[in-house]
Amino acid sequence: MFGLSELVIILVVVIAVLAARKLPELARSAGKSARILKAEARAAQEQRPPGGEGRHAG
C-alpha cells in the first residue's frame, strides 16, 4: 500500500490545499509580529544604560 513517506507527503499537500486561503492572513500576522518584536527590542536597547552593566566578569 503506502509507505510512511508517501502518507506524509499526501498529508502535507492536503494541509497546504486546505490552508491556502489562510496563508495571506498568516503572512500578514507574522510580519506584524516581527515589526512589533523589532520595535520592542529597539526600545529595550535604548533603555539600557551605557557601560555594559549586567555583564559580570567571571
CSV table of C-alpha atoms in Angstrom, one decimal:
chain,number,residue,atom,x,y,z
A,1,MET,CA,0.0,0.0,0.0
A,2,PHE,CA,1.5,3.3,1.1
A,3,GLY,CA,4.7,3.8,3.0
A,4,LEU,CA,5.2,6.4,5.7
A,5,SER,CA,6.9,8.9,3.4
A,6,GLU,CA,4.1,8.8,0.9
A,7,LEU,CA,1.5,9.4,3.6
A,8,VAL,CA,3.5,12.4,5.0
A,9,ILE,CA,3.7,13.9,1.5
A,10,ILE,CA,-0.1,13.4,1.0
A,11,LEU,CA,-0.8,14.9,4.4
A,12,VAL,CA,1.4,18.0,3.6
A,13,VAL,CA,-0.4,18.5,0.3
A,14,VAL,CA,-3.8,18.3,1.8
A,15,ILE,CA,-2.9,20.7,4.6
A,16,ALA,CA,-1.4,23.1,2.0
A,17,VAL,CA,-4.6,23.0,-0.1
A,18,LEU,CA,-6.9,23.5,2.8
A,19,ALA,CA,-4.8,26.2,4.4
A,20,ALA,CA,-4.1,28.1,1.1
A,21,ARG,CA,-7.0,30.6,1.9
A,22,LYS,CA,-5.4,31.4,5.2
A,23,LEU,CA,-1.8,31.9,4.0
A,24,PRO,CA,-2.0,35.7,3.2
A,25,GLU,CA,-3.6,36.3,6.6
A,26,LEU,CA,-0.9,34.2,8.4
A,27,ALA,CA,1.9,36.0,6.5
A,28,ARG,CA,0.4,39.4,7.4
A,29,SER,CA,0.2,38.4,11.0
A,30,ALA,CA,3.7,37.1,11.1
A,31,GLY,CA,5.0,40.4,9.5
A,32,LYS,CA,3.1,42.5,12.1
A,33,SER,CA,4.5,40.4,14.9
A,34,ALA,CA,8.1,40.7,13.6
A,35,ARG,CA,7.7,44.5,13.4
A,36,ILE,CA,6.4,44.7,17.0
A,37,LEU,CA,9.2,42.4,18.2
A,38,LYS,CA,11.8,44.6,16.4
A,39,ALA,CA,10.4,47.8,17.9
A,40,GLU,CA,10.3,46.3,21.4
A,41,ALA,CA,13.9,45.1,21.1
A,42,ARG,CA,15.0,48.6,19.9
A,43,ALA,CA,13.1,50.2,22.8
A,44,ALA,CA,14.8,47.8,25.3
A,45,GLN,CA,18.2,48.7,23.8
A,46,GLU,CA,17.6,52.4,24.2
A,47,GLN,CA,16.5,52.0,27.9
A,48,ARG,CA,19.7,50.0,28.8
A,49,PRO,CA,22.3,52.3,30.4
A,50,PRO,CA,25.6,52.5,28.7
A,51,GLY,CA,28.7,51.0,30.3
A,52,GLY,CA,27.9,47.3,29.9
A,53,GLU,CA,26.1,46.9,33.2
A,54,GLY,CA,24.7,43.4,33.5
A,55,ARG,CA,27.9,41.7,32.5
A,56,HIS,CA,29.8,40.0,35.2
A,57,ALA,CA,33.5,39.2,35.0
A,58,GLY,CA,34.0,35.7,35.9
